[in-house]
mmCIF file of C-alpha atoms in Angstrom:
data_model
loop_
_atom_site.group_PDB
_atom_site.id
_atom_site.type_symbol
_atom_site.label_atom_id
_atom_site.label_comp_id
_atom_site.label_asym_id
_atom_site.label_seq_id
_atom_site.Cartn_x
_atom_site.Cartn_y
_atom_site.Cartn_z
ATOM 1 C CA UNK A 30 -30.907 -2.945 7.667
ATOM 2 C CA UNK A 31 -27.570 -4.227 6.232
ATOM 3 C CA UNK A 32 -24.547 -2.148 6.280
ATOM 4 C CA UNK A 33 -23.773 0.082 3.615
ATOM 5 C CA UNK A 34 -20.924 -0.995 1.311
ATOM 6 C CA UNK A 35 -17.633 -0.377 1.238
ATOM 7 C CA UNK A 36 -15.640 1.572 -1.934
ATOM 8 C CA UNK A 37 -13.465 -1.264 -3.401
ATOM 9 C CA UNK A 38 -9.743 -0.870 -2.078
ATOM 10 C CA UNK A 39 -7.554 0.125 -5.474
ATOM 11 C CA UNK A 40 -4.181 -2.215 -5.634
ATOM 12 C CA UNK A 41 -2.418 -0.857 -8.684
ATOM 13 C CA UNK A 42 -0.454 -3.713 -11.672
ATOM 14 C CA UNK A 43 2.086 -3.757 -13.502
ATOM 15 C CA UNK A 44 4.732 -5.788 -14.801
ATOM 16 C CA UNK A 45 7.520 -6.787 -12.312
ATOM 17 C CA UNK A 46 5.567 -5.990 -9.495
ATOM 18 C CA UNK A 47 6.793 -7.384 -6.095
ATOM 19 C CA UNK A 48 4.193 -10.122 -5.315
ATOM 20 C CA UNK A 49 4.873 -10.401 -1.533
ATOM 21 C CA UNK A 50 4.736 -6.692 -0.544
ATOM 22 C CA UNK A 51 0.765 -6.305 -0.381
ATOM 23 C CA UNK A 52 -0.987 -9.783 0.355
ATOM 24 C CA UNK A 53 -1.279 -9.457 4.089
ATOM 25 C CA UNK A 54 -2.848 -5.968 3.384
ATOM 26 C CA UNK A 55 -5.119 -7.101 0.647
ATOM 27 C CA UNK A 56 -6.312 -10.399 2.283
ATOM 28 C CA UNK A 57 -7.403 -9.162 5.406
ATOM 29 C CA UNK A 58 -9.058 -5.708 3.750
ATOM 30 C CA UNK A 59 -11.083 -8.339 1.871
ATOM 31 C CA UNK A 60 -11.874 -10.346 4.742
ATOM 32 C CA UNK A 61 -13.419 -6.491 6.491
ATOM 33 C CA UNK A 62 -15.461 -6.176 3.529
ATOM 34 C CA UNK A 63 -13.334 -3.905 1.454
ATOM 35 C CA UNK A 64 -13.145 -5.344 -2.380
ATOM 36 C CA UNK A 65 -9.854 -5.306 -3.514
ATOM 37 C CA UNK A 66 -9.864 -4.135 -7.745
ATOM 38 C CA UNK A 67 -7.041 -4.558 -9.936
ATOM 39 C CA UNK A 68 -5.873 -1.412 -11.827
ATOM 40 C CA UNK A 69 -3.477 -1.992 -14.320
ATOM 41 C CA UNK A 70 -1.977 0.560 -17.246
ATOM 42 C CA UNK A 71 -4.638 -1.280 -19.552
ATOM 43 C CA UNK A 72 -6.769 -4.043 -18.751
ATOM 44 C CA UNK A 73 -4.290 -5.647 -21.073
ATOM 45 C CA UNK A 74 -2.413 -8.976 -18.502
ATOM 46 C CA UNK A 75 0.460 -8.071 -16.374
ATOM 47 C CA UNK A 76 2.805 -10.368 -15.097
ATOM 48 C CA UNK A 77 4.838 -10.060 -11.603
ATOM 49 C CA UNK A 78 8.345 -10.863 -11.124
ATOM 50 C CA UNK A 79 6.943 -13.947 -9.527
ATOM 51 C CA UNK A 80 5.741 -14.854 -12.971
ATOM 52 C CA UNK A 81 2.036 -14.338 -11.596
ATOM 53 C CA UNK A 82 0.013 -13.422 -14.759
ATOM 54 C CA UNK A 83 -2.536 -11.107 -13.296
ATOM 55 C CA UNK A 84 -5.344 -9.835 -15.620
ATOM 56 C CA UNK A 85 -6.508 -6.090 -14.012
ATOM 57 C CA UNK A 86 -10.061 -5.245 -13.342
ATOM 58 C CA UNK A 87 -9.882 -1.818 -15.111
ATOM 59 C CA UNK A 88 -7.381 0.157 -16.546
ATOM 60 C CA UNK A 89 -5.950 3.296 -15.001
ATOM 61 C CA UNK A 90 -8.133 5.944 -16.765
ATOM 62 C CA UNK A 91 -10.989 4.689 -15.506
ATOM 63 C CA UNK A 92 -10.047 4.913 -11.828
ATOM 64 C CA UNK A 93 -11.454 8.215 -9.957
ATOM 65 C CA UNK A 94 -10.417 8.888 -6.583
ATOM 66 C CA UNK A 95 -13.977 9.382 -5.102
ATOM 67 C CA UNK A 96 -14.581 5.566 -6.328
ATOM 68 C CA UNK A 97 -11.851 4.576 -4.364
ATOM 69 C CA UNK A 98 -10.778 3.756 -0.429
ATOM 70 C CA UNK A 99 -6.793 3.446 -0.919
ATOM 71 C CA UNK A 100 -4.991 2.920 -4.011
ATOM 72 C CA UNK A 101 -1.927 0.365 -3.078
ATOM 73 C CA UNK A 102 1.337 1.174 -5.083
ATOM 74 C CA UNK A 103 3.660 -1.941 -4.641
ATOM 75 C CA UNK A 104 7.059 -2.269 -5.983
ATOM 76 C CA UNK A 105 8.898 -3.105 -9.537
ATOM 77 C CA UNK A 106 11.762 -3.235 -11.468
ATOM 78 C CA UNK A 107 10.129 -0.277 -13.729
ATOM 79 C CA UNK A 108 9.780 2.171 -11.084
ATOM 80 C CA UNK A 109 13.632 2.230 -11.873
ATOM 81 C CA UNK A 110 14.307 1.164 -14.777
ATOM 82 C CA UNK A 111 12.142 3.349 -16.836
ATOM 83 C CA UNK A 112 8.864 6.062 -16.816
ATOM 84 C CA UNK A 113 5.830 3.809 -17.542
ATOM 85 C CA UNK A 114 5.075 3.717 -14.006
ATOM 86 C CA UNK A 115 4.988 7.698 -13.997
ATOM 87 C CA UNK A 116 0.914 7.612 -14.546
ATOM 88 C CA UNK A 117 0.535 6.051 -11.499
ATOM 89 C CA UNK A 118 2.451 8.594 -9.330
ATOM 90 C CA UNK A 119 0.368 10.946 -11.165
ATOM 91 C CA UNK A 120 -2.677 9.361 -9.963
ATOM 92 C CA UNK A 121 -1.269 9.179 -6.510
ATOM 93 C CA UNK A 122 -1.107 13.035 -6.275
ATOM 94 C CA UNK A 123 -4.829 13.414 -7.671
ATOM 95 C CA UNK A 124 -6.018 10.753 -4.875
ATOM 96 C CA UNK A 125 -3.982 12.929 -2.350
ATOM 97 C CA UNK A 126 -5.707 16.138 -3.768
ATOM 98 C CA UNK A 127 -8.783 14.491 -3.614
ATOM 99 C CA UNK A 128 -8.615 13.528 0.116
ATOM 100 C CA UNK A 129 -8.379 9.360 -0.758
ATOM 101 C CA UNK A 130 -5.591 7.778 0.762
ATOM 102 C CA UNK A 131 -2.442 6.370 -0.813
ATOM 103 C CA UNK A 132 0.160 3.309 0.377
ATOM 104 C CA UNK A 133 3.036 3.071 -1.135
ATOM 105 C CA UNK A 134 6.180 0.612 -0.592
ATOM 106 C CA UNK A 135 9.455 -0.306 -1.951
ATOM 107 C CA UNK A 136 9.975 1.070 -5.417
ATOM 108 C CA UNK A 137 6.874 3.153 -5.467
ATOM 109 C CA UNK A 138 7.955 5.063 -2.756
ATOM 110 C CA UNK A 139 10.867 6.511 -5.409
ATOM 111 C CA UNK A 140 8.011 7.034 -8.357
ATOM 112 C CA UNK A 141 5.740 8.983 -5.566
ATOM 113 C CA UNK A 142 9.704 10.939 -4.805
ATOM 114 C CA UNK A 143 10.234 12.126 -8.486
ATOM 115 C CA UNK A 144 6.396 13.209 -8.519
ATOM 116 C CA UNK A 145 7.252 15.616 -6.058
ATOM 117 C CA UNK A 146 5.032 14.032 -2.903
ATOM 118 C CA UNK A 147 7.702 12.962 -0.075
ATOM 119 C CA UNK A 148 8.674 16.640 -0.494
ATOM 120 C CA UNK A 149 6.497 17.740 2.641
ATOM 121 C CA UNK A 150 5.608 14.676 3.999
ATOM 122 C CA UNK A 151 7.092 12.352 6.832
ATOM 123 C CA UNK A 152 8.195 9.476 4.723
ATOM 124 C CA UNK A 153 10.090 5.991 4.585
ATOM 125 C CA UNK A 154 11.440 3.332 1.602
ATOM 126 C CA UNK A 155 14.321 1.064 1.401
ATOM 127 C CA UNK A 156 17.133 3.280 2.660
ATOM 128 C CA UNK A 157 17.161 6.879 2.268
ATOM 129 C CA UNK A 158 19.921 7.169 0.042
ATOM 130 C CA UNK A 159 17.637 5.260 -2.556
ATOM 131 C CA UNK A 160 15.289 8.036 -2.326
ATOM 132 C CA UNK A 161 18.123 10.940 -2.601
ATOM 133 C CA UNK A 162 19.239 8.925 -5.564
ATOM 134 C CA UNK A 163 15.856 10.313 -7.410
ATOM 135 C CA UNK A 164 17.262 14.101 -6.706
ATOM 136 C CA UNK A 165 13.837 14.720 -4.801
ATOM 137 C CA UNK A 166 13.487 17.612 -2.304
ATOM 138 C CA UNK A 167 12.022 15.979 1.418
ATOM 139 C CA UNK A 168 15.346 13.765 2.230
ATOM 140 C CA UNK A 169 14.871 15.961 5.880
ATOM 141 C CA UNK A 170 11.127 14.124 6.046
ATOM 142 C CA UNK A 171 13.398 10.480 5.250
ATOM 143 C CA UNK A 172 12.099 8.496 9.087
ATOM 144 C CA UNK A 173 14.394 5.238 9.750
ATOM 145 C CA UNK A 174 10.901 3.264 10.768
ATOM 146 C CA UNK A 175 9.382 0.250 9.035
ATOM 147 C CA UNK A 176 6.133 2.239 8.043
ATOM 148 C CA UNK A 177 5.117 5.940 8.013
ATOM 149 C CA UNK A 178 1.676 7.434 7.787
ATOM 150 C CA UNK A 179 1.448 10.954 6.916
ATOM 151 C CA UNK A 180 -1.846 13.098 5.981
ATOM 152 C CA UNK A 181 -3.453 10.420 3.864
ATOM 153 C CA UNK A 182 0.273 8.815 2.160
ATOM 154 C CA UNK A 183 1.710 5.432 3.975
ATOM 155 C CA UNK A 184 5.157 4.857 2.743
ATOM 156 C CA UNK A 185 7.153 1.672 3.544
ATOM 157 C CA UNK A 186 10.389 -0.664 2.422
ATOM 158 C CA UNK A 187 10.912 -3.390 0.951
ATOM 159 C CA UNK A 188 11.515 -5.564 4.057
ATOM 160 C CA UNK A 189 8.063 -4.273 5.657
ATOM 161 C CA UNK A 190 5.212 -5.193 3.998
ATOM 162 C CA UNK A 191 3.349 -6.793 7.543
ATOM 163 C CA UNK A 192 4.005 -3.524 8.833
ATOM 164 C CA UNK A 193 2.530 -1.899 5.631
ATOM 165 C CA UNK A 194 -0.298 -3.913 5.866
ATOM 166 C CA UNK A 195 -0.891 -2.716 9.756
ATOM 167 C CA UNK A 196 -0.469 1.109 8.547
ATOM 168 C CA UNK A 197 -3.271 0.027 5.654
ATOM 169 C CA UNK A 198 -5.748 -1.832 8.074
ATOM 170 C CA UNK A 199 -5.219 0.916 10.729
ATOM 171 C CA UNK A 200 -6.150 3.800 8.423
ATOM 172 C CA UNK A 201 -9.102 2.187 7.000
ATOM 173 C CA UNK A 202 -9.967 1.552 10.771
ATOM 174 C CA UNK A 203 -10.232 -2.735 9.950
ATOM 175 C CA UNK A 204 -8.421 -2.583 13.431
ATOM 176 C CA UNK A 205 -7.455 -0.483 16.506
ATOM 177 C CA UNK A 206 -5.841 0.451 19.360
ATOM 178 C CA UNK A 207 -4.445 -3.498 20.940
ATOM 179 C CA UNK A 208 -6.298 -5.632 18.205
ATOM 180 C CA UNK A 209 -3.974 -3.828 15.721
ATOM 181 C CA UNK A 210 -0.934 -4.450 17.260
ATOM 182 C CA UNK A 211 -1.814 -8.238 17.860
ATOM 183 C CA UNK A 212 -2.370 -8.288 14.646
ATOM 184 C CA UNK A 213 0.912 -7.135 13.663
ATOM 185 C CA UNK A 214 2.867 -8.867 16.263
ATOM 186 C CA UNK A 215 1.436 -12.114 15.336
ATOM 187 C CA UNK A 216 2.084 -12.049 11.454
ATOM 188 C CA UNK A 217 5.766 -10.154 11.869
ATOM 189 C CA UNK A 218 6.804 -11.621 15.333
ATOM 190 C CA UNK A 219 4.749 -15.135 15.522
ATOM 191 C CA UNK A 220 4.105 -13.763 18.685
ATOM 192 C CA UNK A 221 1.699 -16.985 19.870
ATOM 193 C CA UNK A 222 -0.021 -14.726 22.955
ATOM 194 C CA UNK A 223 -1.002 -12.194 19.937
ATOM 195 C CA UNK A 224 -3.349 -14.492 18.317
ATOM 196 C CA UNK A 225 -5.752 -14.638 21.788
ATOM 197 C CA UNK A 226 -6.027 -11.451 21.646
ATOM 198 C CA UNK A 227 -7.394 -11.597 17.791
ATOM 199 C CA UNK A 228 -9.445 -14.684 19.116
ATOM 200 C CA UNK A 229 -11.296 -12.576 21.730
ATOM 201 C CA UNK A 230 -11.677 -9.573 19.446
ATOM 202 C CA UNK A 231 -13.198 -11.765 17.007
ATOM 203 C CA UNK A 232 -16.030 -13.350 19.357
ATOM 204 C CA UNK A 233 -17.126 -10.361 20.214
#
């Protein structure tokens, strides 16, 4: 009997989003057998600040949280330079409600701030005065770490997106325990003796 298959992975699009914060994530939940689906504020084209012209799979209206394993908030220049990234925080906080997880970095982290969800959770972003900056009410949550998981929300900087990636994969449970951490150490340390490890977990 073949397995049963996975929800489809959410990774949200916009214009200016930051193209390098979610590929490690995205490429190896795709290579578990998680589809990755591209929601965007239409299914109009969206272009990254890379200039990658990225046409989404369904538009934001359509997207219910029990559909859904993780929706992936990356960065961009709107998250702070205007409000028509706010519908996406507000999905966030119905995901959260719902129980279906939410990882956010760089920018998003402030959108998912002025919605009022870092309030009561253990968080992280850029710096924390970046997040005071948005007037919201959990700076004494604010961790100095390069990724934090908290009840369901992974929050991360700009600067961290293997170690986003290893908070993703490890909550969806694509790896564990030392398999995890060879992971990471290989793709953020090019730790050589990390990729045997990977090796052996793979012939198993």
């Amino acid at each position: 009997m073949s397995a049963p298959a996975r929800k489809p992975v959410h990774l949200a699009v916009y214009d200016t989003l930051a193209d390098w914060e979610t590929g490690h994530a995205t490429a190896y939940l795709a290579r578990a057998g998680h589809p990755v689906r591209t929601v965007g504020p239409s299914t109009a084209p969206v272009r990254s600040v890379g200039g990658l012209r990225i046409q989404p799979d369904l538009a934001l209206a359509d997207l219910r949280p029990e559909d859904s394993a993780l929706l992936i908030l990356p960065g961009a220049d709107l998250w702070d330079t205007s409000q028509d990234l706010a519908p996406f925080a507000r999905a966030a906080r119905a995901f959260l409600d719902a129980g279906t997880p939410v990882a956010a970095i760089c920018g998003a982290t402030a959108g998912l701030a002025r919605e009022g969800l870092l309030d009561d959770r253990a968080h992280t972003s850029a710096v924390s005065f970046y997040l005071a900056a948005t007037g919201y009410g959990g700076g004494e949550h604010y961790t100095d770490a390069d990724a934090v998981t908290d009840r369901g929300l992974i929050t991360a900087g700009p600067t961290e997106p293997v170690a986003f990636a290893r908070e993703i994969l490890g909550l969806l449970g694509v790896y564990e325990g030392e398999v995890l951490d060879a992971w990471y150490r290989l793709f953020h340390d090019s730790d050589a003796q990390a990729y045997d490890v990977l090796e052996k977990a793979a012939a198993r």
